[in-house]
mmCIF file of C-alpha atoms in Angstrom:
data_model
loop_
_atom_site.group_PDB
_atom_site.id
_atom_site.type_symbol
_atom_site.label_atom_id
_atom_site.label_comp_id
_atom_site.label_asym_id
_atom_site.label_seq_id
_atom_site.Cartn_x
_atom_site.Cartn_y
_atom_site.Cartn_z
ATOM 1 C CA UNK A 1 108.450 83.786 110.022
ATOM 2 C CA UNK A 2 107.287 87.100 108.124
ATOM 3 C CA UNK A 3 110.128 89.874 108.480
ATOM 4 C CA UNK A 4 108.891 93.448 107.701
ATOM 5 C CA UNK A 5 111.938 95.873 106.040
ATOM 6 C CA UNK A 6 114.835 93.774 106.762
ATOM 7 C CA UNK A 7 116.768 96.505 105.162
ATOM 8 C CA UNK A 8 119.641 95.062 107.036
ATOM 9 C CA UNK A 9 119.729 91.809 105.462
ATOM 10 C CA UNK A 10 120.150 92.898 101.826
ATOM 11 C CA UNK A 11 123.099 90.340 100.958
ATOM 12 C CA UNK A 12 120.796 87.531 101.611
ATOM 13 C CA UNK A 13 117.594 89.093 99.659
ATOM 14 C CA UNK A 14 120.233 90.350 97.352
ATOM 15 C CA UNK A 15 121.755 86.484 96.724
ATOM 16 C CA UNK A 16 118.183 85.114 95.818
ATOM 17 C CA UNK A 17 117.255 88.265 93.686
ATOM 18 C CA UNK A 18 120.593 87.601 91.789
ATOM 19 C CA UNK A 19 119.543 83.180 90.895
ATOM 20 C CA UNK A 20 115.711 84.129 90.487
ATOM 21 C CA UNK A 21 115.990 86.979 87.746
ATOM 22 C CA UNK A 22 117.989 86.936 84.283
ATOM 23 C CA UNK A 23 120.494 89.831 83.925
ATOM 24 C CA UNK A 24 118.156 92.029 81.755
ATOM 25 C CA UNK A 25 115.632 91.814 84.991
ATOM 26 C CA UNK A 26 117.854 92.639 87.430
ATOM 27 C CA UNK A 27 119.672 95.837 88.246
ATOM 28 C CA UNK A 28 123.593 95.855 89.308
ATOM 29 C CA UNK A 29 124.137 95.492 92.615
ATOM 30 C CA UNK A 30 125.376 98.856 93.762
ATOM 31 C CA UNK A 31 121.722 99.678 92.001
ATOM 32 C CA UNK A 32 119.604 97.392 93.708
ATOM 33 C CA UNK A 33 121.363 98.675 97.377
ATOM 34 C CA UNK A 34 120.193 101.973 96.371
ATOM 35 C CA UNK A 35 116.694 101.253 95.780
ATOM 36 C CA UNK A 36 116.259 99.023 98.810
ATOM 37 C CA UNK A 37 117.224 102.204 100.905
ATOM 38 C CA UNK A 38 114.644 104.340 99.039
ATOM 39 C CA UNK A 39 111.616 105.052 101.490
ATOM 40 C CA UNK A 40 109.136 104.178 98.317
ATOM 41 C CA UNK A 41 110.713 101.001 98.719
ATOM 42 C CA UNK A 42 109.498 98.218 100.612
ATOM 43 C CA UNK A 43 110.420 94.475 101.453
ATOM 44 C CA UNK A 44 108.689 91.758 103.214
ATOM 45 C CA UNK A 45 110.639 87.998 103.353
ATOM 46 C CA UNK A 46 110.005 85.111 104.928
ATOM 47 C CA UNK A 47 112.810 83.341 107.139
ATOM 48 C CA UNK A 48 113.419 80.066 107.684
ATOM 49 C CA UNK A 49 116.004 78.563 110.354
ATOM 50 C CA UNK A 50 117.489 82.142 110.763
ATOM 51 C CA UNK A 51 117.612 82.242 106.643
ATOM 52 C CA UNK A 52 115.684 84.648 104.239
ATOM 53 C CA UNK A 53 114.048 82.115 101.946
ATOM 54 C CA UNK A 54 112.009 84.144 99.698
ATOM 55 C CA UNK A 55 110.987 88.069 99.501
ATOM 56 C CA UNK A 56 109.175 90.580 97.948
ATOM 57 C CA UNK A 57 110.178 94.153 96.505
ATOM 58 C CA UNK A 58 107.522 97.002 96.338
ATOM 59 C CA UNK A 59 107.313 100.140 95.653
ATOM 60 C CA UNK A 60 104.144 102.167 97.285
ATOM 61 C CA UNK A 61 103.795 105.040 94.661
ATOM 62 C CA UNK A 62 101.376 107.860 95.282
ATOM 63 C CA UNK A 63 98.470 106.147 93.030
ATOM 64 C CA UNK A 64 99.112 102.360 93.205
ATOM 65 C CA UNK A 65 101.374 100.222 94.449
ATOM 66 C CA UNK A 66 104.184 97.920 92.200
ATOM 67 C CA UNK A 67 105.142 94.432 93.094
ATOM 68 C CA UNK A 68 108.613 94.687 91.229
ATOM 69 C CA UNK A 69 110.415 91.313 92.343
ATOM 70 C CA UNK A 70 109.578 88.328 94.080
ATOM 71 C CA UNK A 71 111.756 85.353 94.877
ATOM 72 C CA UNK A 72 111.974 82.214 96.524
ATOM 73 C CA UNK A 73 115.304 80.627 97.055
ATOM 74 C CA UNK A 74 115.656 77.977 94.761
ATOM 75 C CA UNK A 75 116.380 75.450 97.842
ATOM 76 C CA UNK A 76 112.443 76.532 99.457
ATOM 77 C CA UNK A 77 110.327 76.471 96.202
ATOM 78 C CA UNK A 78 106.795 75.252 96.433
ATOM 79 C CA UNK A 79 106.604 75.896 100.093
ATOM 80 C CA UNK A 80 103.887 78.485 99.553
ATOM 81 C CA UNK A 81 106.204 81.531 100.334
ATOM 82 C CA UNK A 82 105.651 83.488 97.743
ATOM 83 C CA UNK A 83 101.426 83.404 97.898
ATOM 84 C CA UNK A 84 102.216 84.025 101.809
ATOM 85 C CA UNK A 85 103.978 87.186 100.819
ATOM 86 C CA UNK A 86 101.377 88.385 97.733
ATOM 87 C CA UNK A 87 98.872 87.823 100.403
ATOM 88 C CA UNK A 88 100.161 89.898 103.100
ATOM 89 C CA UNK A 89 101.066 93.058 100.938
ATOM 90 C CA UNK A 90 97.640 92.602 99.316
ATOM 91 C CA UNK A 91 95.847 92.828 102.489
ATOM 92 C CA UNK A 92 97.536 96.301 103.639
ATOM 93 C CA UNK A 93 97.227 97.802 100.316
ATOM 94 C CA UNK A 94 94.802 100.110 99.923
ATOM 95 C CA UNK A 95 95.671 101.241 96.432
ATOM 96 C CA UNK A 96 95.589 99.385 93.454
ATOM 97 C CA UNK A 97 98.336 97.299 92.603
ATOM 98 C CA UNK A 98 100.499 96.476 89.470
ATOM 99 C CA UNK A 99 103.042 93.808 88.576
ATOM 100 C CA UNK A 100 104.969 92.270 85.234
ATOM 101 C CA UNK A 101 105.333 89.045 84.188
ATOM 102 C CA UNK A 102 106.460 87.533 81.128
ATOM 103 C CA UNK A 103 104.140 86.593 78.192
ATOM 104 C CA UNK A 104 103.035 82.976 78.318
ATOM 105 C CA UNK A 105 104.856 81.094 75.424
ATOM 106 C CA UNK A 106 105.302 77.414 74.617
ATOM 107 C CA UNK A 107 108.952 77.731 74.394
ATOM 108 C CA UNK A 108 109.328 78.658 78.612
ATOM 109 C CA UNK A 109 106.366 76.886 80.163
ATOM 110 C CA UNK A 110 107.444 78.599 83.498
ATOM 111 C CA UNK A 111 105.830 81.512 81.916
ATOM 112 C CA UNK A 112 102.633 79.608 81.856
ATOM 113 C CA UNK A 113 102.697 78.473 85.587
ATOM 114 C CA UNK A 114 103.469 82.167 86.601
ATOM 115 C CA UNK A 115 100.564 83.105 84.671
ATOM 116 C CA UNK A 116 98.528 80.617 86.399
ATOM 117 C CA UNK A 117 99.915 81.546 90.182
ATOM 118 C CA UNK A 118 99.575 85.271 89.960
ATOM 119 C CA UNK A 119 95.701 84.189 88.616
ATOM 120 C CA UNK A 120 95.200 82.283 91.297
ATOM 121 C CA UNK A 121 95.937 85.065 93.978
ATOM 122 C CA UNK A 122 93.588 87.618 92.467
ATOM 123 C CA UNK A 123 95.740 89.407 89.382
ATOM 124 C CA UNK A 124 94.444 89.756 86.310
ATOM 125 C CA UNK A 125 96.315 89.902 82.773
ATOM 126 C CA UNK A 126 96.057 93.232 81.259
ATOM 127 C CA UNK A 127 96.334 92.292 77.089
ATOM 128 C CA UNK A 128 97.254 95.521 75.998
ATOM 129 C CA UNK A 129 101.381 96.817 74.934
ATOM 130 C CA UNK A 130 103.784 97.429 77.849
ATOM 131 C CA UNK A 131 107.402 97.431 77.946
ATOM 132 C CA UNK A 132 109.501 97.709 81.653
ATOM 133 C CA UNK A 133 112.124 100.126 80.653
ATOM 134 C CA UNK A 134 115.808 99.031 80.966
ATOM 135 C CA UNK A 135 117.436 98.781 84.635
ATOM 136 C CA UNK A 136 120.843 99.342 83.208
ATOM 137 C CA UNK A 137 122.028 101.443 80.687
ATOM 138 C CA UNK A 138 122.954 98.677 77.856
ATOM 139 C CA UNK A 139 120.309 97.022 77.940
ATOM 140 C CA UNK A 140 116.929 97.212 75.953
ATOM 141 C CA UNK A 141 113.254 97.630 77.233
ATOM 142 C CA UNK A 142 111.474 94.494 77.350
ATOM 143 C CA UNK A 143 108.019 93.199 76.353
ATOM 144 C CA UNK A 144 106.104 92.007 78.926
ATOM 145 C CA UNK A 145 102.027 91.723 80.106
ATOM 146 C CA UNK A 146 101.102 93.949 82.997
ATOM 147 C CA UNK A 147 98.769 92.452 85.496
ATOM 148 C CA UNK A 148 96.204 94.242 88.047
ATOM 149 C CA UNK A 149 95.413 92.812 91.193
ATOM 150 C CA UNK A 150 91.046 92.655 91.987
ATOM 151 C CA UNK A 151 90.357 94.135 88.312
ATOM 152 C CA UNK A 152 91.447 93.938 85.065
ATOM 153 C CA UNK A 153 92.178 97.477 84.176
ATOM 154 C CA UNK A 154 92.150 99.338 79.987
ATOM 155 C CA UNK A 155 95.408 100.921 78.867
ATOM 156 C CA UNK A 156 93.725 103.853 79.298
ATOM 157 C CA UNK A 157 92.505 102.965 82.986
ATOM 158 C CA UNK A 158 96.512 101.882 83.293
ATOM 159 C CA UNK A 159 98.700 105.322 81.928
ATOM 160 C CA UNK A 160 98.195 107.097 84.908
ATOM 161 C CA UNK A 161 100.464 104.475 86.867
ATOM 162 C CA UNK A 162 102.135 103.700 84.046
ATOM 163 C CA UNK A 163 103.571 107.234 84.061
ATOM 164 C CA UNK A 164 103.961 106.709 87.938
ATOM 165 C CA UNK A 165 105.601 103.372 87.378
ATOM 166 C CA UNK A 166 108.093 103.801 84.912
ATOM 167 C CA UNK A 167 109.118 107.682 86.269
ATOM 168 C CA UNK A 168 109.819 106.762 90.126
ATOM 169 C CA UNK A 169 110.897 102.708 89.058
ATOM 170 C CA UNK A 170 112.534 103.506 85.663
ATOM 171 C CA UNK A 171 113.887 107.082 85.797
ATOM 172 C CA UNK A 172 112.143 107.061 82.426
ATOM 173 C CA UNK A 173 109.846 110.153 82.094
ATOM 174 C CA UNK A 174 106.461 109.967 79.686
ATOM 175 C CA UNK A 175 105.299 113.598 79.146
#
C-alpha cells in the first residue's frame, strides 16, 4: 500500500535510510528529523503487513523537484518498490526533476545496476562535474553524476537548480 507523508512514521523510514546509505550520504539523525518536518519536504513509502518497506525523500523546490533518497528495506528488495515510488512522484510532478547517483565503476557494480534502473524509468545521465555538498560538517563534498528525468539537460541548462538544489538541500549558497 502507497502511504502519502507518513511524517509520523519517521523511525521506521529513518531505520531503512540509516542500512541503505553510507555515513557520508546520510545526515545525523536529529538532521534528518528536521528535514522530514520541512514543508519542501516530501515522503511517499510503501507498506507492507503494517511495515514501511521502502520510501522516497523529495524535496519540491520552486523550479524542479529533487529525489534526494530512496530505499528499500534490505528484507523487500526486488519487489518493484522503488520503480512503484519513482513512478508515482513522476506522474504528479509537473516540474522537472533531479537526482544523484554514484558514478558507474568496475570496482562497485551496484553502481552500474543503479545506473541501469534509474535509465530504465526515464532519467537520463547528465556527464558534466557535480559534487552534493556535505550533510555534516566533517565531512567532504562528494563526486557524483546528476541525472534528469524526460531530458538530458547541459550544465548550463542545470545551474539554475543547481543553485536551487544545493541552497535549500545543502545550506550551501552559489552566488
Amino acid at each position: 500500500m502507497l502511504i502519502r507523508e507518513p511524517q509520523n512514521r519517521f523511525e521506521e523510514i529513518y531505520a531503512i535510510y540509516e542500512e541503505s546509505f553510507i555515513d557520508q550520504e546520510r545526515r545525523t539523525k536529529e538532521n534528518q528529523k528536521l528535514v522530514f518536518e520541512n514543508p519542501a519536504y516530501h515522503t511517499l513509502a510503501v507498506e507492507e503487513d503494517g511495515r514501511i518497506m521502502a520510501f522516497l525523500g523529495y524535496w519540491d523546490l520552486p523550479g524542479c523537484a529533487f529525489f534526494e533518497h530512496l530505499a528499500t528495506a534490505k528484507i523487500s528488495r526486488g519487489k518493484g518498490y522503488g520503480k512503484l515510488l519513482i513512478e508515482e512522484a513522476v506522474k504528479e510532478i509537473k516540474k522537472p526533476v533531479f537526482l544523484e547517483i554514484e558514478p558507474v565503476t568496475e570496482e562497485n557494480p551496484a553502481t552500474g545496476k543503479r545506473a541501469v534502473f534509474y535509465e530504465r524509468l526515464g532519467f537520463y545521465v547528465n556527464h558534466f562535474y557535480y559534487e552534493q555538498m556535505p550533510l555534516k560538517p566533517q565531512d567532504s563534498p562528494m563526486q557524483l553524476w546528476v541525472t534528469s528525468y524526460g531530458k538530458p539537460f547541459t550544465e548550463e541548462e542545470f545551474m539554475p537548480y543547481k543553485k536551487e538544489i544545493y541552497e535549500i538541500v545543502y545550506g550551501v549558497n552559489l552566488s
